[in-house]
PDB file of C-alpha atoms in Angstrom:
ATOM      1  CA  MET A   1       4.855  -2.674   6.023  1.00 95.00           C
ATOM      2  CA  HIS A   2       1.865  -5.649   6.399  1.00 97.00           C
ATOM      3  CA  ILE A   3       1.262  -6.188   2.152  1.00 98.00           C
ATOM      4  CA  PRO A   4      -2.424  -5.908   1.638  1.00 97.00           C
ATOM      5  CA  ASP A   5      -4.471  -8.757  -0.516  1.00 97.00           C
ATOM      6  CA  GLY A   6      -3.880  -7.496  -3.878  1.00 96.00           C
ATOM      7  CA  PHE A   7      -0.312  -6.037  -3.736  1.00 97.00           C
ATOM      8  CA  MET A   8       1.025  -9.454  -5.488  1.00 97.00           C
ATOM      9  CA  PRO A   9      -0.332 -12.384  -8.233  1.00 97.00           C
ATOM     10  CA  LEU A  10      -1.141 -14.715  -6.540  1.00 97.00           C
ATOM     11  CA  TRP A  11       1.860 -17.296  -7.596  1.00 97.00           C
ATOM     12  CA  GLU A  12       4.077 -14.952  -5.825  1.00 97.00           C
ATOM     13  CA  CYS A  13       1.823 -15.323  -2.700  1.00 98.00           C
ATOM     14  CA  GLY A  14       2.085 -19.342  -3.083  1.00 98.00           C
ATOM     15  CA  VAL A  15       5.650 -19.454  -3.617  1.00 98.00           C
ATOM     16  CA  PHE A  16       6.418 -16.781  -0.341  1.00 98.00           C
ATOM     17  CA  TRP A  17       3.646 -19.091   1.877  1.00 98.00           C
ATOM     18  CA  LEU A  18       6.317 -22.638   0.743  1.00 98.00           C
ATOM     19  CA  ILE A  19       9.020 -20.438   1.692  1.00 98.00           C
ATOM     20  CA  SER A  20       7.292 -19.378   4.667  1.00 98.00           C
ATOM     21  CA  LEU A  21       5.748 -22.326   5.341  1.00 98.00           C
ATOM     22  CA  ALA A  22       9.158 -24.057   5.574  1.00 98.00           C
ATOM     23  CA  PHE A  23      10.492 -21.420   7.749  1.00 98.00           C
ATOM     24  CA  ILE A  24       7.483 -21.883  10.283  1.00 98.00           C
ATOM     25  CA  ALA A  25       8.211 -25.890  10.672  1.00 98.00           C
ATOM     26  CA  MET A  26      11.854 -25.161  11.537  1.00 98.00           C
ATOM     27  CA  SER A  27      11.213 -22.814  14.190  1.00 97.00           C
ATOM     28  CA  LEU A  28       7.602 -24.932  15.798  1.00 97.00           C
ATOM     29  CA  LYS A  29      11.242 -28.060  16.456  1.00 96.00           C
ATOM     30  CA  TRP A  30      13.191 -25.578  18.046  1.00 96.00           C
ATOM     31  CA  ALA A  31      10.941 -24.254  19.919  1.00 96.00           C
ATOM     32  CA  SER A  32       9.865 -28.203  20.464  1.00 95.00           C
ATOM     33  CA  LYS A  33      13.829 -28.585  21.128  1.00 93.00           C
ATOM     34  CA  GLU A  34      14.238 -25.396  23.133  1.00 92.00           C
ATOM     35  CA  LEU A  35      11.500 -23.407  25.481  1.00 92.00           C
ATOM     36  CA  ASP A  36      10.813 -24.675  28.392  1.00 89.00           C
ATOM     37  CA  GLU A  37       7.569 -23.854  30.108  1.00 86.00           C
ATOM     38  CA  LYS A  38       9.169 -22.080  31.872  1.00 87.00           C
ATOM     39  CA  LYS A  39      10.783 -19.567  29.443  1.00 91.00           C
ATOM     40  CA  VAL A  40       7.238 -19.964  27.256  1.00 94.00           C
ATOM     41  CA  PRO A  41       5.294 -17.452  30.157  1.00 94.00           C
ATOM     42  CA  LEU A  42       8.060 -14.555  28.948  1.00 94.00           C
ATOM     43  CA  PHE A  43       7.413 -15.990  24.332  1.00 96.00           C
ATOM     44  CA  ALA A  44       3.515 -15.037  25.631  1.00 97.00           C
ATOM     45  CA  ALA A  45       3.439 -11.619  27.419  1.00 96.00           C
ATOM     46  CA  LEU A  46       6.647 -10.116  24.799  1.00 97.00           C
ATOM     47  CA  ALA A  47       4.091 -11.632  21.935  1.00 98.00           C
ATOM     48  CA  ALA A  48       0.845  -9.533  23.524  1.00 98.00           C
ATOM     49  CA  GLY A  49       3.874  -6.624  24.016  1.00 97.00           C
ATOM     50  CA  ILE A  50       4.174  -6.658  20.213  1.00 98.00           C
ATOM     51  CA  PHE A  51       1.092  -6.777  19.135  1.00 98.00           C
ATOM     52  CA  ALA A  52      -0.156  -3.791  21.098  1.00 97.00           C
ATOM     53  CA  ILE A  53       3.378  -1.700  19.746  1.00 96.00           C
ATOM     54  CA  GLN A  54       2.567  -2.767  16.892  1.00 97.00           C
ATOM     55  CA  ALA A  55      -0.691  -0.938  16.405  1.00 94.00           C
ATOM     56  CA  MET A  56       1.267   2.583  18.493  1.00 94.00           C
ATOM     57  CA  ASN A  57       2.539   3.880  14.114  1.00 96.00           C
ATOM     58  CA  MET A  58       5.210   7.142  15.541  1.00 96.00           C
ATOM     59  CA  PRO A  59       5.663   9.512  13.100  1.00 96.00           C
ATOM     60  CA  ILE A  60       8.155  10.334  11.011  1.00 96.00           C
ATOM     61  CA  PRO A  61       8.580  12.726   7.615  1.00 94.00           C
ATOM     62  CA  TRP A  62       7.239  13.112   4.869  1.00 95.00           C
ATOM     63  CA  GLY A  63       3.759  12.862   5.765  1.00 95.00           C
ATOM     64  CA  THR A  64       4.684   9.142   7.199  1.00 97.00           C
ATOM     65  CA  SER A  65       4.424   6.798   9.911  1.00 97.00           C
ATOM     66  CA  GLY A  66       6.150   3.744  11.877  1.00 97.00           C
ATOM     67  CA  HIS A  67       5.837   1.097  13.850  1.00 97.00           C
ATOM     68  CA  MET A  68       8.689  -1.216  15.515  1.00 97.00           C
ATOM     69  CA  VAL A  69       7.991  -5.413  14.214  1.00 98.00           C
ATOM     70  CA  GLY A  70      10.414  -7.128  16.873  1.00 98.00           C
ATOM     71  CA  GLY A  71      11.776  -9.670  14.960  1.00 98.00           C
ATOM     72  CA  ALA A  72      15.196  -8.906  15.975  1.00 98.00           C
ATOM     73  CA  LEU A  73      14.623  -8.820  20.055  1.00 98.00           C
ATOM     74  CA  THR A  74      12.780 -12.029  20.145  1.00 98.00           C
ATOM     75  CA  ALA A  75      15.505 -13.458  18.198  1.00 98.00           C
ATOM     76  CA  ILE A  76      18.020 -11.674  21.285  1.00 96.00           C
ATOM     77  CA  ILE A  77      15.384 -12.557  23.597  1.00 95.00           C
ATOM     78  CA  PHE A  78      15.371 -16.461  23.264  1.00 95.00           C
ATOM     79  CA  ASP A  79      19.077 -16.256  22.201  1.00 95.00           C
ATOM     80  CA  SER A  80      17.347 -17.491  18.760  1.00 97.00           C
ATOM     81  CA  PRO A  81      16.620 -16.241  15.357  1.00 98.00           C
ATOM     82  CA  TRP A  82      13.886 -19.224  14.500  1.00 98.00           C
ATOM     83  CA  ALA A  83      11.875 -17.611  18.064  1.00 98.00           C
ATOM     84  CA  GLY A  84      11.559 -14.408  16.220  1.00 98.00           C
ATOM     85  CA  VAL A  85       9.721 -16.715  12.900  1.00 98.00           C
ATOM     86  CA  LEU A  86       7.697 -18.247  15.358  1.00 98.00           C
ATOM     87  CA  MET A  87       6.485 -15.424  16.900  1.00 98.00           C
ATOM     88  CA  LEU A  88       5.450 -12.869  14.318  1.00 98.00           C
ATOM     89  CA  THR A  89       3.996 -15.844  12.805  1.00 98.00           C
ATOM     90  CA  LEU A  90       2.121 -16.173  15.111  1.00 98.00           C
ATOM     91  CA  VAL A  91       2.090 -12.086  15.898  1.00 98.00           C
ATOM     92  CA  LEU A  92       1.193 -12.207  11.390  1.00 98.00           C
ATOM     93  CA  ILE A  93      -1.903 -14.384  11.874  1.00 98.00           C
ATOM     94  CA  VAL A  94      -3.276 -12.737  14.602  1.00 98.00           C
ATOM     95  CA  GLN A  95      -3.251  -9.672  13.249  1.00 97.00           C
ATOM     96  CA  GLY A  96      -4.763 -10.966   9.793  1.00 97.00           C
ATOM     97  CA  VAL A  97      -7.486 -12.751  11.196  1.00 97.00           C
ATOM     98  CA  PHE A  98      -9.103 -10.302  13.360  1.00 97.00           C
ATOM     99  CA  PHE A  99      -8.038  -7.419  12.302  1.00 96.00           C
ATOM    100  CA  ALA A 100      -7.026  -7.721   8.420  1.00 95.00           C
ATOM    101  CA  ASP A 101      -4.128  -6.350   8.823  1.00 96.00           C
ATOM    102  CA  GLY A 102      -2.216  -7.593   6.028  1.00 96.00           C
ATOM    103  CA  GLY A 103      -3.453 -10.073   3.409  1.00 96.00           C
ATOM    104  CA  LEU A 104      -4.229 -13.928   3.966  1.00 97.00           C
ATOM    105  CA  LEU A 105      -2.870 -14.817   0.339  1.00 97.00           C
ATOM    106  CA  VAL A 106       0.626 -12.916   0.746  1.00 98.00           C
ATOM    107  CA  MET A 107       0.870 -13.755   4.505  1.00 98.00           C
ATOM    108  CA  GLY A 108       3.078 -16.052   3.766  1.00 98.00           C
ATOM    109  CA  ALA A 109       5.579 -12.906   1.554  1.00 98.00           C
ATOM    110  CA  ASN A 110       4.353 -10.876   5.050  1.00 98.00           C
ATOM    111  CA  ILE A 111       5.808 -13.812   7.737  1.00 98.00           C
ATOM    112  CA  PHE A 112       9.171 -13.887   5.386  1.00 98.00           C
ATOM    113  CA  ASN A 113      10.228 -10.351   4.895  1.00 98.00           C
ATOM    114  CA  MET A 114       9.184  -8.967   8.947  1.00 98.00           C
ATOM    115  CA  GLY A 115       9.097 -13.096  10.746  1.00 98.00           C
ATOM    116  CA  ILE A 116      11.840 -14.381   8.170  1.00 98.00           C
ATOM    117  CA  ILE A 117      14.622 -11.533   7.410  1.00 98.00           C
ATOM    118  CA  GLY A 118      13.743  -9.066  10.164  1.00 98.00           C
ATOM    119  CA  SER A 119      14.555 -12.515  12.657  1.00 98.00           C
ATOM    120  CA  PHE A 120      17.506 -12.869  11.034  1.00 98.00           C
ATOM    121  CA  VAL A 121      19.385 -10.070  10.177  1.00 98.00           C
ATOM    122  CA  GLY A 122      18.804  -9.234  13.660  1.00 98.00           C
ATOM    123  CA  TYR A 123      19.677 -12.033  15.151  1.00 98.00           C
ATOM    124  CA  TYR A 124      23.148 -11.905  13.304  1.00 98.00           C
ATOM    125  CA  VAL A 125      23.898  -8.306  13.812  1.00 98.00           C
ATOM    126  CA  PHE A 126      23.783  -8.118  17.524  1.00 97.00           C
ATOM    127  CA  LYS A 127      25.670 -11.075  17.268  1.00 96.00           C
ATOM    128  CA  ALA A 128      28.269  -9.410  15.429  1.00 97.00           C
ATOM    129  CA  LEU A 129      28.456  -6.400  17.745  1.00 96.00           C
ATOM    130  CA  LYS A 130      27.700  -7.907  20.840  1.00 94.00           C
ATOM    131  CA  ASN A 131      31.412  -6.911  21.384  1.00 94.00           C
ATOM    132  CA  ILE A 132      30.997  -3.738  20.989  1.00 94.00           C
ATOM    133  CA  GLY A 133      28.105  -2.856  24.146  1.00 93.00           C
ATOM    134  CA  THR A 134      24.672  -4.216  24.123  1.00 93.00           C
ATOM    135  CA  PRO A 135      22.262  -2.092  24.103  1.00 95.00           C
ATOM    136  CA  ILE A 136      24.141  -0.386  20.359  1.00 97.00           C
ATOM    137  CA  ALA A 137      24.612  -3.894  19.101  1.00 97.00           C
ATOM    138  CA  ALA A 138      20.540  -4.023  20.064  1.00 97.00           C
ATOM    139  CA  PHE A 139      19.954  -1.020  18.237  1.00 98.00           C
ATOM    140  CA  VAL A 140      21.941  -2.131  14.963  1.00 98.00           C
ATOM    141  CA  ALA A 141      20.086  -4.523  14.655  1.00 98.00           C
ATOM    142  CA  GLY A 142      16.983  -3.993  15.082  1.00 98.00           C
ATOM    143  CA  TRP A 143      17.690  -1.021  12.169  1.00 98.00           C
ATOM    144  CA  ALA A 144      19.458  -3.057  10.119  1.00 98.00           C
ATOM    145  CA  SER A 145      16.611  -6.343  10.444  1.00 98.00           C
ATOM    146  CA  LEU A 146      13.590  -3.554  10.121  1.00 98.00           C
ATOM    147  CA  PHE A 147      15.839  -2.048   6.928  1.00 98.00           C
ATOM    148  CA  LEU A 148      16.397  -5.201   5.492  1.00 98.00           C
ATOM    149  CA  SER A 149      12.627  -6.902   5.379  1.00 98.00           C
ATOM    150  CA  ALA A 150      12.114  -3.323   3.709  1.00 98.00           C
ATOM    151  CA  ILE A 151      14.349  -3.844   1.405  1.00 98.00           C
ATOM    152  CA  VAL A 152      12.692  -7.261   0.844  1.00 98.00           C
ATOM    153  CA  CYS A 153       9.776  -6.290   0.353  1.00 98.00           C
ATOM    154  CA  ALA A 154       9.930  -3.910  -2.429  1.00 98.00           C
ATOM    155  CA  ILE A 155      11.634  -6.236  -4.254  1.00 98.00           C
ATOM    156  CA  GLU A 156       9.486  -8.555  -3.753  1.00 98.00           C
ATOM    157  CA  MET A 157       6.683  -6.205  -5.124  1.00 98.00           C
ATOM    158  CA  ALA A 158       8.595  -4.729  -8.300  1.00 98.00           C
ATOM    159  CA  ILE A 159       8.131  -9.079  -9.411  1.00 97.00           C
ATOM    160  CA  ALA A 160       4.787  -8.458  -8.903  1.00 97.00           C
ATOM    161  CA  GLY A 161       5.202  -5.803 -11.016  1.00 96.00           C
ATOM    162  CA  THR A 162       3.552  -3.518  -8.401  1.00 97.00           C
ATOM    163  CA  PHE A 163       6.279  -0.807  -7.485  1.00 97.00           C
ATOM    164  CA  PRO A 164       8.388   0.077 -10.242  1.00 97.00           C
ATOM    165  CA  LEU A 165      12.675  -1.487  -8.468  1.00 98.00           C
ATOM    166  CA  ASP A 166      13.714   1.682  -8.868  1.00 97.00           C
ATOM    167  CA  LYS A 167      11.664   3.953  -6.849  1.00 97.00           C
ATOM    168  CA  GLY A 168      10.534   1.179  -5.076  1.00 97.00           C
ATOM    169  CA  LEU A 169      13.812   0.432  -3.289  1.00 98.00           C
ATOM    170  CA  TYR A 170      14.877   4.357  -2.956  1.00 98.00           C
ATOM    171  CA  TYR A 171      11.185   5.079  -1.529  1.00 98.00           C
ATOM    172  CA  MET A 172      10.818   1.804   0.612  1.00 98.00           C
ATOM    173  CA  GLY A 173      14.675   2.067   1.552  1.00 98.00           C
ATOM    174  CA  LEU A 174      13.959   5.898   2.405  1.00 98.00           C
ATOM    175  CA  TYR A 175      11.028   5.847   4.806  1.00 98.00           C
ATOM    176  CA  HIS A 176      12.154   2.650   6.998  1.00 98.00           C
ATOM    177  CA  ALA A 177      15.691   3.722   7.731  1.00 98.00           C
ATOM    178  CA  CYS A 178      13.733   6.031   9.809  1.00 97.00           C
ATOM    179  CA  ILE A 179      11.657   3.355  10.882  1.00 97.00           C
ATOM    180  CA  GLY A 180      14.344   1.672  11.918  1.00 98.00           C
ATOM    181  CA  ILE A 181      15.139   3.785  14.256  1.00 97.00           C
ATOM    182  CA  ILE A 182      11.596   3.258  16.041  1.00 97.00           C
ATOM    183  CA  GLU A 183      12.413  -1.180  16.457  1.00 97.00           C
ATOM    184  CA  GLY A 184      16.286  -0.021  16.616  1.00 98.00           C
ATOM    185  CA  ALA A 185      15.398   2.642  20.373  1.00 98.00           C
ATOM    186  CA  ILE A 186      13.002   0.538  21.424  1.00 97.00           C
ATOM    187  CA  THR A 187      14.810  -2.967  21.112  1.00 98.00           C
ATOM    188  CA  ALA A 188      18.104  -0.943  22.866  1.00 97.00           C
ATOM    189  CA  ILE A 189      15.583   0.105  25.123  1.00 97.00           C
ATOM    190  CA  VAL A 190      14.366  -3.867  25.945  1.00 95.00           C
ATOM    191  CA  ILE A 191      17.536  -4.830  25.738  1.00 95.00           C
ATOM    192  CA  ALA A 192      19.242  -3.428  28.371  1.00 94.00           C
ATOM    193  CA  TYR A 193      17.045  -3.115  30.181  1.00 91.00           C
ATOM    194  CA  LEU A 194      17.020  -7.049  30.367  1.00 89.00           C
ATOM    195  CA  SER A 195      19.909  -7.130  30.549  1.00 88.00           C
ATOM    196  CA  ASN A 196      20.666  -5.097  33.240  1.00 88.00           C
ATOM    197  CA  VAL A 197      17.562  -7.289  34.983  1.00 83.00           C
ATOM    198  CA  LYS A 198      17.227  -9.904  34.043  1.00 77.00           C
ATOM    199  CA  PRO A 199      21.170 -10.937  32.792  1.00 77.00           C
ATOM    200  CA  ASP A 200      20.737 -14.664  32.038  1.00 73.00           C
ATOM    201  CA  LEU A 201      17.154 -13.559  30.440  1.00 68.00           C
ATOM    202  CA  ILE A 202      19.567 -13.030  27.251  1.00 66.00           C
ATOM    203  CA  GLY A 203      21.848 -15.236  26.112  1.00 56.00           C
ATOM    204  CA  ALA A 204      20.055 -17.826  28.443  1.00 42.00           C
ATOM    205  CA  LYS A 205      21.905 -20.826  26.630  1.00 39.00           C
ATOM    206  CA  SER A 206      25.356 -19.612  28.912  1.00 39.00           C
ATOM    207  CA  THR A 207      24.453 -19.165  32.070  1.00 38.00           C
ATOM    208  CA  VAL A 208      20.508 -21.090  32.459  1.00 36.00           C
ATOM    209  CA  ASN A 209      22.198 -24.843  33.517  1.00 34.00           C
ATOM    210  CA  GLU A 210      19.779 -26.439  36.589  1.00 32.00           C
TER     211      GLU A 210
ATOM    212  CA  MET B   1      10.710 -13.180  38.870  1.00 64.00           C
ATOM    213  CA  ASP B   2       7.938 -15.256  38.335  1.00 79.00           C
ATOM    214  CA  ASN B   3       6.286 -16.716  35.045  1.00 81.00           C
ATOM    215  CA  LYS B   4       3.714 -16.278  36.886  1.00 86.00           C
ATOM    216  CA  LYS B   5       4.412 -12.128  37.648  1.00 88.00           C
ATOM    217  CA  ILE B   6       5.851 -12.397  33.825  1.00 89.00           C
ATOM    218  CA  LEU B   7       2.710 -12.837  32.538  1.00 92.00           C
ATOM    219  CA  LEU B   8       0.972 -10.627  34.835  1.00 93.00           C
ATOM    220  CA  TYR B   9       3.868  -7.504  34.139  1.00 92.00           C
ATOM    221  CA  GLY B  10       3.511  -8.467  30.225  1.00 93.00           C
ATOM    222  CA  LEU B  11      -0.231  -8.473  29.648  1.00 95.00           C
ATOM    223  CA  VAL B  12      -0.491  -5.213  32.001  1.00 96.00           C
ATOM    224  CA  ILE B  13       2.259  -2.686  30.103  1.00 96.00           C
ATOM    225  CA  SER B  14       0.319  -4.278  27.185  1.00 97.00           C
ATOM    226  CA  LEU B  15      -2.561  -3.199  27.743  1.00 97.00           C
ATOM    227  CA  ILE B  16      -1.037  -0.298  28.943  1.00 97.00           C
ATOM    228  CA  ILE B  17      -0.214   0.690  24.828  1.00 96.00           C
ATOM    229  CA  GLY B  18      -3.437  -1.180  23.572  1.00 96.00           C
ATOM    230  CA  VAL B  19      -5.584   0.731  25.574  1.00 96.00           C
ATOM    231  CA  LEU B  20      -3.329   4.228  24.644  1.00 96.00           C
ATOM    232  CA  ALA B  21      -2.391   3.218  20.511  1.00 94.00           C
ATOM    233  CA  PRO B  22      -6.374   4.729  19.399  1.00 94.00           C
ATOM    234  CA  PHE B  23      -5.657   7.684  21.116  1.00 95.00           C
ATOM    235  CA  LEU B  24      -1.131   7.817  20.639  1.00 95.00           C
ATOM    236  CA  ALA B  25      -1.118   6.281  16.617  1.00 94.00           C
ATOM    237  CA  CYS B  26      -0.320   8.611  14.333  1.00 96.00           C
ATOM    238  CA  PRO B  27      -2.798   8.731  11.633  1.00 94.00           C
ATOM    239  CA  ASN B  28      -0.876   8.649   7.939  1.00 96.00           C
ATOM    240  CA  PRO B  29      -0.332   6.815   6.379  1.00 96.00           C
ATOM    241  CA  ASP B  30       2.682   3.452   7.070  1.00 96.00           C
ATOM    242  CA  GLY B  31       5.668   3.315   5.000  1.00 97.00           C
ATOM    243  CA  LEU B  32       4.710   0.557   2.531  1.00 97.00           C
ATOM    244  CA  GLU B  33       0.947   2.937   2.572  1.00 96.00           C
ATOM    245  CA  SER B  34       3.190   5.553   1.283  1.00 97.00           C
ATOM    246  CA  THR B  35       5.354   4.283  -1.538  1.00 97.00           C
ATOM    247  CA  ALA B  36       2.255   2.820  -2.617  1.00 97.00           C
ATOM    248  CA  GLU B  37       0.581   5.602  -2.451  1.00 96.00           C
ATOM    249  CA  LYS B  38       3.337   7.396  -4.912  1.00 96.00           C
ATOM    250  CA  ILE B  39       5.097   4.782  -7.397  1.00 96.00           C
ATOM    251  CA  ILE B  40       1.926   1.932  -6.503  1.00 96.00           C
ATOM    252  CA  ASN B  41       1.035   0.069 -10.700  1.00 96.00           C
ATOM    253  CA  GLU B  42      -2.423   0.947 -10.456  1.00 96.00           C
ATOM    254  CA  LYS B  43      -2.674  -1.430 -14.105  1.00 95.00           C
ATOM    255  CA  THR B  44      -1.279  -4.126 -12.031  1.00 96.00           C
ATOM    256  CA  LEU B  45      -3.064  -3.825  -9.070  1.00 96.00           C
ATOM    257  CA  HIS B  46      -6.085  -3.674 -10.624  1.00 96.00           C
ATOM    258  CA  HIS B  47      -5.312  -7.328 -12.682  1.00 95.00           C
ATOM    259  CA  ASN B  48      -4.445  -8.745  -9.687  1.00 95.00           C
ATOM    260  CA  LEU B  49      -8.098  -7.574  -7.792  1.00 96.00           C
ATOM    261  CA  GLN B  50     -10.121  -9.483 -10.637  1.00 94.00           C
ATOM    262  CA  GLN B  51      -7.530 -13.006 -10.160  1.00 92.00           C
ATOM    263  CA  ILE B  52      -8.558 -12.382  -6.272  1.00 93.00           C
ATOM    264  CA  GLY B  53     -12.390 -10.385  -6.858  1.00 91.00           C
ATOM    265  CA  LEU B  54     -12.097  -7.266  -4.215  1.00 93.00           C
ATOM    266  CA  GLU B  55     -12.650  -4.417  -4.586  1.00 90.00           C
ATOM    267  CA  GLU B  56     -10.287  -3.198  -3.487  1.00 91.00           C
ATOM    268  CA  GLU B  57      -6.915  -3.997  -2.129  1.00 92.00           C
ATOM    269  CA  GLY B  58      -7.626  -6.014   1.920  1.00 92.00           C
ATOM    270  CA  THR B  59      -7.509  -9.277   2.780  1.00 92.00           C
ATOM    271  CA  VAL B  60      -9.968 -11.601   0.873  1.00 92.00           C
ATOM    272  CA  VAL B  61     -11.829 -13.039   3.685  1.00 92.00           C
ATOM    273  CA  PRO B  62     -13.565 -10.222   5.445  1.00 90.00           C
ATOM    274  CA  SER B  63     -12.082  -9.743   9.336  1.00 92.00           C
ATOM    275  CA  PRO B  64     -14.578  -9.165  12.317  1.00 94.00           C
ATOM    276  CA  MET B  65     -12.295  -5.613  13.255  1.00 94.00           C
ATOM    277  CA  PRO B  66     -10.949  -3.787  10.500  1.00 94.00           C
ATOM    278  CA  ASP B  67      -8.416  -1.740  11.740  1.00 92.00           C
ATOM    279  CA  TYR B  68      -7.811  -2.409  14.884  1.00 94.00           C
ATOM    280  CA  SER B  69     -12.259  -0.842  14.840  1.00 94.00           C
ATOM    281  CA  ILE B  70     -15.403  -2.287  15.477  1.00 93.00           C
ATOM    282  CA  GLU B  71     -18.109  -0.898  13.387  1.00 90.00           C
ATOM    283  CA  GLY B  72     -19.854   2.032  14.429  1.00 89.00           C
ATOM    284  CA  MET B  73     -18.372   2.728  17.906  1.00 90.00           C
ATOM    285  CA  GLY B  74     -15.922   5.023  17.080  1.00 91.00           C
ATOM    286  CA  LYS B  75     -13.179   4.906  19.636  1.00 93.00           C
ATOM    287  CA  VAL B  76     -14.535   2.656  22.557  1.00 94.00           C
ATOM    288  CA  GLY B  77     -14.793   0.134  19.477  1.00 95.00           C
ATOM    289  CA  GLU B  78     -10.469   0.546  18.922  1.00 95.00           C
ATOM    290  CA  VAL B  79     -10.228   0.425  22.475  1.00 96.00           C
ATOM    291  CA  ILE B  80     -12.351  -2.823  22.873  1.00 96.00           C
ATOM    292  CA  ALA B  81     -10.476  -4.599  19.585  1.00 96.00           C
ATOM    293  CA  MET B  82      -7.385  -3.984  21.371  1.00 97.00           C
ATOM    294  CA  ILE B  83      -7.730  -5.551  24.359  1.00 97.00           C
ATOM    295  CA  VAL B  84      -9.295  -8.413  22.734  1.00 97.00           C
ATOM    296  CA  GLY B  85      -6.529  -8.426  20.262  1.00 97.00           C
ATOM    297  CA  ILE B  86      -4.400  -9.359  23.067  1.00 97.00           C
ATOM    298  CA  ILE B  87      -6.692 -11.508  24.747  1.00 97.00           C
ATOM    299  CA  ILE B  88      -6.683 -13.352  21.737  1.00 97.00           C
ATOM    300  CA  ILE B  89      -3.167 -13.004  20.474  1.00 98.00           C
ATOM    301  CA  LEU B  90      -1.425 -13.882  23.971  1.00 97.00           C
ATOM    302  CA  ALA B  91      -3.932 -16.962  24.494  1.00 97.00           C
ATOM    303  CA  VAL B  92      -2.448 -18.752  20.899  1.00 97.00           C
ATOM    304  CA  ALA B  93       1.385 -17.599  21.681  1.00 97.00           C
ATOM    305  CA  TYR B  94       0.678 -18.979  25.475  1.00 96.00           C
ATOM    306  CA  GLY B  95      -1.885 -22.194  24.473  1.00 96.00           C
ATOM    307  CA  ILE B  96       0.585 -23.041  20.393  1.00 96.00           C
ATOM    308  CA  THR B  97       3.825 -22.465  23.420  1.00 95.00           C
ATOM    309  CA  VAL B  98       2.684 -24.732  25.812  1.00 93.00           C
ATOM    310  CA  ALA B  99       1.570 -27.721  24.109  1.00 94.00           C
ATOM    311  CA  ILE B 100       5.046 -27.394  22.118  1.00 93.00           C
ATOM    312  CA  ALA B 101       7.112 -26.565  24.649  1.00 88.00           C
ATOM    313  CA  LYS B 102       9.779 -29.365  26.650  1.00 75.00           C
ATOM    314  CA  LYS B 103       8.225 -30.634  29.160  1.00 70.00           C
ATOM    315  CA  ASN B 104      10.138 -30.402  32.376  1.00 60.00           C
TER     316      ASN B 104
END
């Protein structure tokens, strides 16, 4: 879902850079308050894992492929959507600067879609469904985060005049409803695994207080 | 599990995925590209590209390893690009968070 340069006019790129910069500033503030030196290695290890798995596109129907994004996963593990915003910002900067994956002018929009929408939707869906069961909540959180990121992307493309709104919503929604299953499954597997092996990592605030 | 182990496990798992990715990743276009192939407004795209001085959609500043590959190196280049990328993101994420994280 990495938008390349050319899909959006400059003014729209500017608007999304401004919005995203405000969120990035808040995510840095979160990190300075909530991220301690004990959690830094987990954050860095997860960043490497998300970067690697984003390169592993999996086939979905209609000759299309998709990969996970990881905002929901990060937000759930660190118990804050701001962790996901910071994580995806760093991953998207490295992808855009070194690998031409997503344009530099539209990077603000990519951070907005995958980092901000993905993390906030994933985090709050997980919180709302947590009582039903951790793996189910994590799956739906992952699915919804990817699906809504794609819907927001389709709206941005419609504002740009790049895609017509109705067809944009239809194809982006259809494809990403499938890709969301990949996002949901990996999110559920990792969260279920971590909550068995390291329960103190998930929702760390309530248990860790040394 | 101590911190060094988490970092090491993360690196090893990432490297395994990263080295396999060039061989296993599906070459089909992703959801956004597929949508673009079907419904993109060429006139708008052309107008935007002219505005930023690009021939085709991509990025305004050339990247050292576009599309996770190194020119002329085939699959070996793709594996190297992934390994380099994993080390860069690990260093960037570690460096930035350790610089701003609250000290114990």
